């Protein structure tokens, strides 16, 4: 292998010296993520401005055997975007590839480059009178390339699916610098293997996504949002089934939260207040959306009334203004960020079949209480998708480091429980570097062999994000 200088000179020749960062202070924002859970090292950060530049960089990396870690908005939660080995990797940031190439309102499709933030993609769709429905609390910073590479989920999956379901085609630079132009906008195309689905969710280990064609949807003209008190997750599941039966595909959000989660938000998030009068052990944030101007409020009122009558719900607040809707959403969105003010928390991003969520929560909470007496379970999230962020805060007054030292032990117990429900240990955040050691234990051996074979075919030298997933 040649010296670092040679390859960095060559990289600077491709992207221009300005777009090759090597000074520690310039690289710093790319080497740590917001929680400081992953802090890494790299030779350089390179910022190509076009697909041709990405291709030239990959030809160079391929020729010199240098490892590349793709990075989008650096909001990933499993460390896939941060190189943490000996610092020999180069981070390839897609941040400058931020063009919206096409918005085709009539065809309900748009083509954007990988570095376009989710928020900008949503805005571009909105400006054309359409909806791009992917919705995450990190949408101001995360990028379409990162969303697809992690197959991000979020709060609208119940209606629109994961990122994968919103993608019609991809442009990908392969490990050797070849460019696959798969930017089709077709709704039907059965001409052989569906390659885009290999790169979606691959976390940068099979290729570099440089652009994507995405599906657009009718823009809702009305929304109705309710904050509902439910006695327990079993009643919440009944409410979900009632909402599906009553509202069909107007149901766009169904999020479960425990009282402890609301308490944490009320304690630590400025301007937050309890939407309901008395306390309840659990809550549901439920939203209906419709392209029709009118009628949704009445539908929500009927749904809430019926749920109260049938005992799925004990109290209900329906947002009467945009400000109130925002306040309800703020409670849900602040639930992960405010948890750190309660000391250490051990996290899981798990899924089980939707109908099993209540039984899983009963068993999981009992298990936590046996393992760590006085711990404070905070399981919340996407009940409608069977995906729970099964978090737990340390006991009040306990030693934070001693509690966090039990991370692996607690993970192991919860993941074993998830396995008995035929669930997943990573529902939406991916494997990255955080869960790589767990993968062989939860995957079918044949599935692991197939994944390794695909990796070897697409990245024979192992230069694409080594240490992530496999
Ligand atoms: P990065 O963090 O930069 O990268 C993520 C992974 O993708 C890495 O492995 C990286 O190597 C790879 N990658 C990035 N860009 C490319 C590319 N162009 N080509 C190939 N590989 C690439 N996630 C959810 O699913 N649902 C949520 O509700 C959710 N909420 C969140 C809330 C907050 C406050 C935060 C901080 C994160 C949340 N996330 C959520 C996680 C995160 O936002 C998503 O995983 C997001 O999709 C990552 O996008 P990014 O651009 O930041 O990617
Ligand atoms: Zn989530």
Short mmCIF file of C-alpha atoms and ligand atoms in Angstrom, two decimals:
data_model
loop_
_atom_site.label_atom_id
_atom_site.label_comp_id
_atom_site.label_asym_id
_atom_site.label_seq_id
_atom_site.Cartn_x
_atom_site.Cartn_y
_atom_site.Cartn_z
CA UNK A 1 0.00 0.00 0.00
CA UNK A 2 1.27 3.49 -0.80
CA UNK A 3 1.71 6.22 1.78
CA UNK A 4 -1.23 8.25 3.00
CA UNK A 5 0.04 11.33 1.20
CA UNK A 6 -0.17 9.77 -2.24
CA UNK A 7 -3.76 8.71 -2.03
CA UNK A 8 -4.84 11.94 -0.36
CA UNK A 9 -3.15 13.94 -3.14
CA UNK A 10 -4.96 11.85 -5.70
CA UNK A 11 -8.27 12.28 -3.85
CA UNK A 12 -7.72 16.05 -3.68
CA UNK A 13 -7.11 15.96 -7.41
CA UNK A 14 -10.58 14.50 -7.87
CA UNK A 15 -12.66 16.66 -5.52
CA UNK A 16 -10.48 19.77 -5.16
CA UNK A 17 -8.32 20.49 -2.11
CA UNK A 18 -11.16 22.36 -0.37
CA UNK A 19 -13.26 19.23 -0.27
CA UNK A 20 -10.65 17.01 1.34
CA UNK A 21 -10.53 17.51 5.11
CA UNK A 22 -7.56 16.31 7.14
CA UNK A 23 -7.25 18.86 9.96
CA UNK A 24 -8.55 17.36 13.22
CA UNK A 25 -10.93 20.27 13.85
CA UNK A 26 -12.41 19.96 10.33
CA UNK A 27 -12.84 16.20 10.64
CA UNK A 28 -14.21 16.28 14.21
CA UNK A 29 -17.94 16.63 13.36
CA UNK A 30 -17.66 13.56 11.13
CA UNK A 31 -15.90 11.42 13.73
CA UNK A 32 -18.44 11.46 16.53
CA UNK A 33 -22.18 11.10 16.62
CA UNK A 34 -24.51 13.19 18.79
CA UNK A 35 -24.58 10.80 21.76
CA UNK A 36 -20.76 10.35 21.73
CA UNK A 37 -21.40 6.60 21.83
CA UNK A 38 -19.13 6.20 18.81
CA UNK A 39 -16.01 8.31 18.49
CA UNK A 40 -13.75 7.33 15.62
CA UNK A 41 -10.60 8.00 13.62
CA UNK A 42 -10.04 8.49 9.90
CA UNK A 43 -7.29 9.46 7.47
CA UNK A 44 -9.45 12.09 5.88
CA UNK A 45 -12.98 13.15 5.04
CA UNK A 46 -13.62 13.52 1.33
CA UNK A 47 -16.64 15.36 -0.07
CA UNK A 48 -17.38 14.58 -3.71
CA UNK A 49 -19.83 16.84 -5.55
CA UNK A 50 -21.02 14.47 -8.28
CA UNK A 51 -21.54 10.82 -9.15
CA UNK A 52 -18.50 11.00 -11.45
CA UNK A 53 -16.35 12.15 -8.53
CA UNK A 54 -17.66 9.34 -6.29
CA UNK A 55 -16.85 6.87 -9.08
CA UNK A 56 -13.31 8.26 -9.48
CA UNK A 57 -12.77 8.07 -5.71
CA UNK A 58 -13.94 4.44 -5.61
CA UNK A 59 -11.67 3.54 -8.57
CA UNK A 60 -8.81 5.06 -6.57
CA UNK A 61 -9.75 3.28 -3.33
CA UNK A 62 -10.13 0.00 -5.23
CA UNK A 63 -6.72 0.35 -6.86
CA UNK A 64 -5.01 1.19 -3.58
CA UNK A 65 -7.02 -1.12 -1.30
CA UNK A 66 -8.17 1.73 0.94
CA UNK A 67 -11.34 1.34 2.99
CA UNK A 68 -14.18 3.84 2.57
CA UNK A 69 -16.91 4.66 5.10
CA UNK A 70 -19.90 6.41 3.49
CA UNK A 71 -21.56 9.07 5.62
CA UNK A 72 -24.77 11.05 5.17
CA UNK A 73 -26.20 13.20 7.95
CA UNK A 74 -24.37 11.28 10.71
CA UNK A 75 -27.59 10.63 12.64
CA UNK A 76 -27.40 6.83 12.53
CA UNK A 77 -27.88 5.13 15.89
CA UNK A 78 -25.71 2.02 15.44
CA UNK A 79 -22.35 3.57 14.56
CA UNK A 80 -22.28 2.46 10.91
CA UNK A 81 -21.20 5.91 9.71
CA UNK A 82 -18.19 6.23 12.08
CA UNK A 83 -14.93 4.34 11.44
CA UNK A 84 -13.65 3.13 14.79
CA UNK A 85 -10.74 0.92 13.73
CA UNK A 86 -7.14 2.20 13.57
CA UNK A 87 -7.98 5.27 11.53
CA UNK A 88 -6.93 3.92 8.13
CA UNK A 89 -10.35 4.51 6.55
CA UNK A 90 -11.46 7.53 4.57
CA UNK A 91 -14.92 8.92 5.27
CA UNK A 92 -16.82 9.67 2.06
CA UNK A 93 -19.40 12.32 2.92
CA UNK A 94 -22.30 12.69 0.51
CA UNK A 95 -23.19 16.12 1.95
CA UNK A 96 -22.35 18.03 -1.24
CA UNK A 97 -24.49 15.78 -3.41
CA UNK A 98 -27.60 17.73 -2.56
CA UNK A 99 -29.49 18.31 -5.81
CA UNK A 100 -33.13 17.59 -6.39
CA UNK A 101 -32.79 16.30 -9.96
CA UNK A 102 -36.46 15.86 -10.87
CA UNK A 103 -39.92 16.31 -9.37
CA UNK A 104 -42.57 14.69 -11.54
CA UNK A 105 -45.88 15.49 -9.85
CA UNK A 106 -47.96 13.83 -12.57
CA UNK A 107 -45.92 10.66 -12.36
CA UNK A 108 -45.81 10.83 -8.54
CA UNK A 109 -42.03 10.43 -8.53
CA UNK A 110 -38.95 12.45 -7.75
CA UNK A 111 -35.22 11.92 -8.16
CA UNK A 112 -32.90 13.32 -5.52
CA UNK A 113 -29.21 12.97 -4.78
CA UNK A 114 -28.06 11.02 -1.75
CA UNK A 115 -27.04 14.07 0.32
CA UNK A 116 -30.43 15.79 0.12
CA UNK A 117 -31.78 15.97 3.67
CA UNK A 118 -35.08 14.26 4.37
CA UNK A 119 -36.59 17.63 5.24
CA UNK A 120 -35.59 19.08 1.85
CA UNK A 121 -37.01 16.06 0.06
CA UNK A 122 -40.29 16.53 1.96
CA UNK A 123 -40.28 20.24 1.07
CA UNK A 124 -39.61 19.55 -2.63
CA UNK A 125 -42.56 17.15 -2.72
CA UNK A 126 -44.76 19.63 -0.86
CA UNK A 127 -43.88 22.45 -3.28
CA UNK A 128 -45.19 20.23 -6.08
CA UNK A 129 -48.42 19.53 -4.17
CA UNK A 130 -47.38 16.02 -3.17
CA UNK A 131 -46.30 14.17 -0.03
CA UNK A 132 -43.04 12.34 0.58
CA UNK A 133 -44.19 10.49 3.69
CA UNK A 134 -40.98 9.34 5.39
CA UNK A 135 -40.95 11.06 8.79
CA UNK A 136 -38.23 10.84 11.49
CA UNK A 137 -37.32 13.09 14.41
CA UNK A 138 -33.89 13.49 12.73
CA UNK A 139 -35.34 14.70 9.42
CA UNK A 140 -33.60 18.09 9.53
CA UNK A 141 -30.17 16.40 9.30
CA UNK A 142 -30.52 12.84 8.01
CA UNK A 143 -30.18 12.30 4.26
CA UNK A 144 -32.02 10.27 1.65
CA UNK A 145 -28.84 8.21 1.07
CA UNK A 146 -28.65 7.42 4.80
CA UNK A 147 -32.40 6.77 5.03
CA UNK A 148 -32.26 4.20 2.24
CA UNK A 149 -28.99 2.68 3.43
CA UNK A 150 -30.59 2.06 6.84
CA UNK A 151 -34.10 1.39 5.46
CA UNK A 152 -35.31 3.93 8.00
CA UNK A 153 -38.79 3.53 9.49
CA UNK A 154 -40.29 6.31 11.60
CA UNK A 155 -43.81 7.34 12.50
CA UNK A 156 -45.71 6.83 9.23
CA UNK A 157 -44.74 3.21 8.49
CA UNK A 158 -48.21 1.96 9.37
CA UNK A 159 -49.57 3.81 6.32
CA UNK A 160 -46.65 4.07 3.89
CA UNK A 161 -44.13 1.39 4.82
CA UNK A 162 -40.38 1.74 5.45
CA UNK A 163 -37.95 3.69 3.24
CA UNK A 164 -37.67 0.60 1.04
CA UNK A 165 -41.34 0.84 0.13
CA UNK A 166 -40.92 4.44 -1.02
CA UNK A 167 -38.03 3.76 -3.41
CA UNK A 168 -38.47 3.12 -7.14
CA UNK A 169 -34.83 3.04 -8.18
CA UNK A 170 -31.23 3.81 -7.26
CA UNK A 171 -27.98 5.07 -8.69
CA UNK A 172 -25.10 3.27 -6.99
CA UNK A 173 -21.33 3.47 -7.29
CA UNK A 174 -19.85 0.01 -6.81
CA UNK A 175 -16.69 -0.88 -4.89
CA UNK A 176 -14.59 -0.82 -8.08
CA UNK A 177 -15.99 2.52 -9.27
CA UNK A 178 -18.50 1.21 -11.81
CA UNK A 179 -21.79 3.12 -11.76
CA UNK A 180 -25.10 1.26 -11.78
CA UNK A 181 -27.76 3.56 -13.17
CA UNK A 182 -30.98 2.11 -11.85
CA UNK A 183 -32.86 5.39 -11.52
CA UNK A 184 -36.10 4.06 -12.94
CA UNK A 185 -39.44 5.56 -12.01
CA UNK A 186 -41.47 2.53 -13.10
CA UNK A 187 -44.27 1.16 -10.93
CA UNK A 188 -43.96 -2.25 -12.49
CA UNK A 189 -40.73 -3.84 -13.65
CA UNK A 190 -40.23 -7.58 -13.42
CA UNK A 191 -37.06 -7.87 -15.46
CA UNK A 192 -34.97 -10.08 -13.24
CA UNK A 193 -33.51 -9.60 -9.77
CA UNK A 194 -34.54 -6.49 -7.84
CA UNK A 195 -31.03 -5.16 -7.21
CA UNK A 196 -32.09 -1.93 -5.52
CA UNK A 197 -33.37 -3.93 -2.58
CA UNK A 198 -29.88 -5.32 -1.99
CA UNK A 199 -28.43 -1.86 -1.49
CA UNK A 200 -31.36 -0.61 0.62
CA UNK A 201 -30.57 -1.41 4.24
CA UNK A 202 -26.98 -2.46 3.38
CA UNK A 203 -25.56 0.36 5.55
CA UNK A 204 -22.91 1.27 2.99
CA UNK A 205 -21.35 -2.21 2.87
CA UNK A 206 -22.28 -3.09 -0.73
CA UNK A 207 -22.08 0.19 -2.64
CA UNK A 208 -22.41 3.96 -2.39
CA UNK A 209 -25.89 5.26 -3.08
CA UNK A 210 -25.54 8.51 -5.04
CA UNK A 211 -29.17 9.17 -6.03
CA UNK A 212 -32.62 7.67 -5.65
CA UNK A 213 -35.97 7.84 -7.36
CA UNK A 214 -38.73 8.04 -4.81
CA UNK A 215 -42.49 7.63 -4.74
CA UNK A 216 -44.74 10.60 -4.08
CA UNK A 217 -48.24 10.44 -2.60
CA UNK A 218 -51.31 12.68 -2.46
CA UNK A 219 -50.78 15.51 0.01
CA UNK A 220 -53.20 15.30 2.96
CA UNK A 221 -55.51 18.30 3.16
CA UNK A 222 -56.72 17.40 6.62
CA UNK A 223 -55.30 15.73 9.69
CA UNK A 224 -56.86 14.77 12.99
CA UNK A 225 -54.64 14.00 15.95
CA UNK A 226 -55.60 12.51 19.29
CA UNK A 227 -53.78 11.84 22.54
CA UNK A 228 -55.54 8.93 24.19
CA UNK A 229 -55.26 7.37 27.65
CA UNK A 230 -55.26 3.56 27.58
CA UNK A 231 -55.19 1.25 30.62
CA UNK A 232 -52.59 -1.16 29.21
CA UNK A 233 -50.97 -2.34 25.95
CA UNK A 234 -53.68 -5.00 25.47
CA UNK A 235 -56.33 -2.25 25.28
CA UNK A 236 -53.97 -0.27 23.04
CA UNK A 237 -53.89 -3.20 20.60
CA UNK A 238 -57.71 -3.36 20.65
CA UNK A 239 -57.74 0.37 19.92
CA UNK A 240 -55.37 -0.22 17.00
CA UNK A 241 -57.68 -2.81 15.53
CA UNK A 242 -60.70 -0.57 16.04
CA UNK A 243 -58.88 2.34 14.36
CA UNK A 244 -57.93 0.13 11.40
CA UNK A 245 -61.51 -1.10 11.05
CA UNK A 246 -63.02 2.38 11.34
CA UNK A 247 -60.47 4.52 9.50
CA UNK A 248 -58.77 2.07 7.13
CA UNK A 249 -55.90 3.69 5.29
CA UNK A 250 -56.58 7.08 6.89
CA UNK A 251 -54.72 5.78 9.95
CA UNK A 252 -51.21 7.21 9.51
CA UNK A 253 -49.73 7.12 13.03
CA UNK A 254 -50.22 4.87 16.05
CA UNK A 255 -47.60 5.36 18.77
CA UNK A 256 -47.59 3.88 22.27
CA UNK A 257 -46.06 5.63 25.30
CA UNK A 258 -45.92 4.74 29.01
CA UNK A 259 -46.74 7.20 31.81
CA UNK A 260 -43.10 7.22 32.90
CA UNK A 261 -42.17 8.47 29.41
CA UNK A 262 -44.69 11.31 29.66
CA UNK A 263 -43.38 12.18 33.14
CA UNK A 264 -39.83 12.37 31.77
CA UNK A 265 -40.94 14.69 28.94
CA UNK A 266 -42.98 16.89 31.31
CA UNK A 267 -39.97 17.17 33.65
CA UNK A 268 -37.35 17.98 31.03
CA UNK A 269 -38.90 19.40 27.83
CA UNK A 270 -39.62 23.12 27.96
CA UNK A 271 -43.25 24.12 27.30
CA UNK A 272 -44.57 20.57 27.51
CA UNK A 273 -47.79 19.87 29.37
CA UNK A 274 -50.03 16.90 30.02
CA UNK A 275 -52.81 16.91 27.39
CA UNK A 276 -55.18 15.07 29.76
CA UNK A 277 -56.55 15.74 33.27
CA UNK A 278 -55.73 12.64 35.26
CA UNK A 279 -52.79 10.21 34.90
CA UNK A 280 -53.02 6.97 32.92
CA UNK A 281 -50.55 4.05 32.82
CA UNK A 282 -50.25 4.23 29.01
CA UNK A 283 -51.01 6.59 26.11
CA UNK A 284 -51.49 6.41 22.37
CA UNK A 285 -50.76 9.17 19.86
CA UNK A 286 -53.13 8.49 16.98
CA UNK A 287 -53.32 10.43 13.74
CA UNK A 288 -55.65 10.20 10.77
CA UNK A 289 -54.87 11.92 7.46
CA UNK A 290 -56.92 12.39 4.34
CA UNK A 291 -56.62 14.10 0.97
CA UNK A 292 -60.23 15.28 1.48
CA UNK A 293 -60.76 18.77 2.92
CA UNK A 294 -63.52 17.84 5.39
CA UNK A 295 -64.90 15.00 7.41
CA UNK A 296 -61.85 13.83 9.28
CA UNK A 297 -62.59 15.56 12.57
CA UNK A 298 -65.98 13.87 12.73
CA UNK A 299 -64.34 10.53 11.95
CA UNK A 300 -61.86 11.02 14.79
CA UNK A 301 -64.65 11.98 17.20
CA UNK A 302 -66.62 8.87 16.26
CA UNK A 303 -63.55 6.71 16.71
CA UNK A 304 -62.74 8.22 20.14
CA UNK A 305 -66.35 7.86 21.28
CA UNK A 306 -66.52 4.24 20.26
CA UNK A 307 -63.16 3.50 21.90
CA UNK A 308 -64.36 5.11 25.15
CA UNK A 309 -67.62 3.17 25.00
CA UNK A 310 -65.88 -0.13 24.41
CA UNK A 311 -63.34 0.54 27.18
CA UNK A 312 -60.17 0.56 25.04
CA UNK A 313 -59.66 4.19 26.04
CA UNK A 314 -60.35 5.96 29.34
CA UNK A 315 -59.80 9.58 28.28
CA UNK A 316 -59.19 11.43 25.03
CA UNK A 317 -57.88 14.79 23.84
CA UNK A 318 -58.38 15.66 20.18
CA UNK A 319 -56.16 18.46 18.88
CA UNK A 320 -58.29 21.56 18.22
CA UNK A 321 -55.50 23.59 16.60
CA UNK A 322 -52.20 23.18 14.79
CA UNK A 323 -50.42 24.32 17.96
CA UNK A 324 -52.13 21.59 19.95
CA UNK A 325 -51.26 19.00 17.33
CA UNK A 326 -47.62 20.12 17.48
CA UNK A 327 -47.70 19.85 21.29
CA UNK A 328 -48.96 16.24 21.11
CA UNK A 329 -46.24 15.36 18.59
CA UNK A 330 -43.60 17.13 20.66
CA UNK A 331 -44.33 14.75 23.55
CA UNK A 332 -43.71 11.72 21.34
CA UNK A 333 -40.62 13.20 19.71
CA UNK A 334 -39.03 14.36 22.97
CA UNK A 335 -39.35 10.90 24.52
CA UNK A 336 -35.93 9.65 23.44
CA UNK A 337 -33.94 12.88 23.83
CA UNK A 338 -35.21 13.66 27.37
CA UNK A 339 -34.43 10.22 28.73
CA UNK A 340 -30.77 11.05 29.26
CA UNK A 341 -31.70 13.56 31.97
CA UNK A 342 -32.88 10.62 34.06
CA UNK A 343 -29.38 9.08 34.19
CA UNK A 344 -28.22 5.99 32.34
CA UNK A 345 -30.54 4.17 30.00
CA UNK A 346 -30.17 0.82 28.30
CA UNK A 347 -31.83 0.63 24.88
CA UNK A 348 -33.31 -1.91 22.52
CA UNK A 349 -34.88 -1.43 19.09
CA UNK A 350 -36.94 -4.58 18.75
CA UNK A 351 -39.96 -5.82 16.87
CA UNK A 352 -42.38 -8.69 17.34
CA UNK A 353 -45.54 -9.54 15.39
CA UNK A 354 -48.02 -6.71 16.06
CA UNK A 355 -50.53 -8.92 17.86
CA UNK A 356 -47.78 -10.13 20.25
CA UNK A 357 -46.70 -6.67 21.44
CA UNK A 358 -48.83 -6.64 24.63
CA UNK A 359 -47.66 -10.11 25.74
CA UNK A 360 -44.07 -9.17 24.90
CA UNK A 361 -44.34 -5.95 26.95
CA UNK A 362 -45.83 -7.79 29.94
CA UNK A 363 -43.05 -10.37 29.89
CA UNK A 364 -40.28 -7.85 29.11
CA UNK A 365 -41.21 -5.42 31.88
CA UNK A 366 -41.45 -8.28 34.42
CA UNK A 367 -38.07 -9.55 33.25
CA UNK A 368 -36.45 -6.12 33.66
CA UNK A 369 -37.87 -5.72 37.14
CA UNK A 370 -36.41 -9.08 38.15
CA UNK A 371 -33.02 -8.32 36.60
CA UNK A 372 -32.60 -4.76 37.89
CA UNK A 373 -34.93 -4.10 40.85
CA UNK A 374 -36.29 -0.51 40.87
CA UNK A 375 -35.26 0.11 37.27
CA UNK A 376 -37.68 2.30 35.33
CA UNK A 377 -38.85 0.69 32.06
CA UNK A 378 -39.61 3.16 29.27
CA UNK A 379 -40.81 1.08 26.32
CA UNK A 380 -42.34 3.29 23.66
CA UNK A 381 -42.82 3.60 19.94
CA UNK A 382 -44.42 2.18 16.90
CA UNK A 383 -47.06 -0.26 18.19
CA UNK A 384 -48.73 -0.13 14.79
CA UNK A 385 -45.60 -1.77 13.29
CA UNK A 386 -44.82 -4.07 16.23
CA UNK A 387 -41.64 -2.00 16.81
CA UNK A 388 -40.93 -0.96 20.39
CA UNK A 389 -37.96 1.10 21.59
CA UNK A 390 -37.65 -1.02 24.70
CA UNK A 391 -35.61 1.38 26.82
CA UNK A 392 -35.01 1.27 30.56
CA UNK A 393 -33.74 4.03 32.85
CA UNK A 394 -31.54 3.40 35.85
CA UNK A 395 -33.10 3.25 39.34
CA UNK A 396 -33.34 6.69 40.99
CA UNK A 397 -30.09 7.46 42.78
CA UNK A 398 -28.26 4.41 41.39
CA UNK A 399 -24.71 4.61 40.09
CA UNK A 400 -24.90 5.37 36.35
CA UNK A 401 -21.71 3.52 35.40
CA UNK A 402 -22.68 0.43 37.40
CA UNK A 403 -26.10 0.41 35.71
CA UNK A 404 -24.65 0.84 32.21
CA UNK A 405 -22.13 -1.93 32.92
CA UNK A 406 -25.11 -4.29 32.76
CA UNK A 407 -25.94 -3.25 29.16
CA UNK A 408 -24.92 -6.55 27.52
CA UNK A 409 -26.56 -8.68 30.19
CA UNK A 410 -29.86 -6.77 29.88
CA UNK A 411 -29.67 -6.81 26.06
CA UNK A 412 -29.09 -10.54 26.11
CA UNK A 413 -32.13 -11.21 28.29
CA UNK A 414 -34.45 -8.97 26.25
CA UNK A 415 -33.14 -10.30 22.94
CA UNK A 416 -33.70 -13.87 24.15
CA UNK A 417 -37.28 -12.92 24.98
CA UNK A 418 -37.67 -11.32 21.53
CA UNK A 419 -36.51 -14.61 20.00
CA UNK A 420 -39.28 -16.52 21.76
CA UNK A 421 -41.76 -14.19 20.03
CA UNK A 422 -40.00 -14.71 16.66
CA UNK A 423 -39.06 -11.03 16.63
CA UNK A 424 -36.10 -8.92 15.47
CA UNK A 425 -33.27 -7.39 17.53
CA UNK A 426 -33.06 -4.44 15.16
CA UNK A 427 -36.40 -3.28 13.85
CA UNK A 428 -35.38 0.02 12.26
CA UNK A 429 -31.93 1.28 13.26
CA UNK A 430 -29.81 -1.39 11.60
CA UNK A 431 -26.82 -3.45 12.73
CA UNK A 432 -23.89 -1.10 12.09
CA UNK A 433 -21.02 -1.64 14.51
CA UNK A 434 -23.24 -1.74 17.62
CA UNK A 435 -24.98 -5.06 16.95
CA UNK A 436 -22.59 -6.79 14.59
CA UNK A 437 -21.51 -9.33 17.23
CA UNK A 438 -25.16 -10.30 17.76
CA UNK A 439 -25.99 -11.06 14.14
CA UNK A 440 -24.64 -14.64 13.81
CA UNK A 441 -26.66 -15.57 16.92
CA UNK A 442 -29.99 -14.46 15.47
CA UNK A 443 -29.71 -15.23 11.76
CA UNK A 444 -30.25 -18.54 10.08
CA UNK A 445 -26.78 -19.93 9.13
CA UNK A 446 -27.79 -20.16 5.48
CA UNK A 447 -28.88 -16.52 5.57
CA UNK A 448 -25.45 -15.55 6.99
CA UNK A 449 -23.74 -17.54 4.21
CA UNK A 450 -25.83 -15.79 1.54
CA UNK A 451 -25.07 -12.38 3.04
CA UNK A 452 -21.33 -13.13 3.11
CA UNK A 453 -21.47 -14.39 -0.48
CA UNK A 454 -23.18 -11.19 -1.64
CA UNK A 455 -20.63 -9.09 0.22
CA UNK A 456 -17.75 -11.03 -1.38
CA UNK A 457 -19.27 -10.59 -4.86
CA UNK A 458 -19.96 -6.87 -4.60
CA UNK A 459 -16.97 -5.92 -2.45
CA UNK A 460 -14.29 -8.58 -2.95
CA UNK A 461 -11.54 -6.52 -1.28
CA UNK A 462 -13.71 -5.60 1.71
CA UNK A 463 -13.16 -1.86 1.27
CA UNK A 464 -16.78 -0.74 1.76
CA UNK A 465 -17.51 0.09 5.39
CA UNK A 466 -15.51 -2.76 6.90
CA UNK A 467 -16.71 -3.75 10.35
CA UNK A 468 -20.32 -2.80 9.75
CA UNK A 469 -22.98 -5.57 9.69
CA UNK A 470 -20.61 -8.49 8.88
P1 LIG B 1 -25.67 8.25 8.51
O1 LIG B 1 -25.87 8.24 9.98
O2 LIG B 1 -24.66 9.19 7.98
O3 LIG B 1 -25.32 6.77 8.00
C1 LIG B 1 -26.09 5.66 8.39
C2 LIG B 1 -25.56 4.40 7.67
O4 LIG B 1 -25.78 4.49 6.26
C3 LIG B 1 -24.06 4.19 7.83
O5 LIG B 1 -23.79 2.82 7.85
C4 LIG B 1 -23.48 4.81 6.57
O6 LIG B 1 -22.25 4.23 6.21
C5 LIG B 1 -24.55 4.51 5.55
N1 LIG B 1 -24.71 5.52 4.50
C6 LIG B 1 -25.06 6.83 4.64
N2 LIG B 1 -25.19 7.41 3.44
C7 LIG B 1 -24.92 6.46 2.52
C8 LIG B 1 -24.89 6.44 1.09
N3 LIG B 1 -25.19 7.53 0.38
N4 LIG B 1 -24.56 5.29 0.46
C9 LIG B 1 -24.27 4.17 1.17
N5 LIG B 1 -24.28 4.13 2.52
C10 LIG B 1 -24.61 5.26 3.18
N6 LIG B 1 -34.29 5.89 12.44
C11 LIG B 1 -35.45 5.27 12.11
O7 LIG B 1 -35.44 4.31 11.35
N7 LIG B 1 -36.64 5.69 12.63
C12 LIG B 1 -36.73 6.75 13.47
O8 LIG B 1 -37.82 7.09 13.90
C13 LIG B 1 -35.52 7.43 13.80
N8 LIG B 1 -35.55 8.51 14.63
C14 LIG B 1 -34.38 9.12 14.94
C15 LIG B 1 -34.43 10.23 15.79
C16 LIG B 1 -33.26 10.90 16.14
C17 LIG B 1 -33.35 12.10 17.05
C18 LIG B 1 -32.02 10.43 15.65
C19 LIG B 1 -30.74 11.13 16.00
C20 LIG B 1 -31.97 9.34 14.82
C21 LIG B 1 -33.14 8.67 14.46
N9 LIG B 1 -33.11 7.57 13.60
C22 LIG B 1 -34.29 6.95 13.27
C23 LIG B 1 -31.84 7.06 13.07
C24 LIG B 1 -31.30 7.81 11.82
O9 LIG B 1 -31.80 9.10 11.74
C25 LIG B 1 -31.60 7.06 10.57
O10 LIG B 1 -30.92 5.84 10.62
C26 LIG B 1 -31.22 7.78 9.26
O11 LIG B 1 -31.79 7.06 8.20
C27 LIG B 1 -29.73 7.91 9.02
O12 LIG B 1 -29.50 8.84 7.96
P2 LIG B 1 -28.11 9.65 7.85
O13 LIG B 1 -28.12 10.41 6.59
O14 LIG B 1 -27.87 10.44 9.08
O15 LIG B 1 -27.06 8.46 7.75
ZN1 LIG B 2 -38.38 4.67 16.08
#
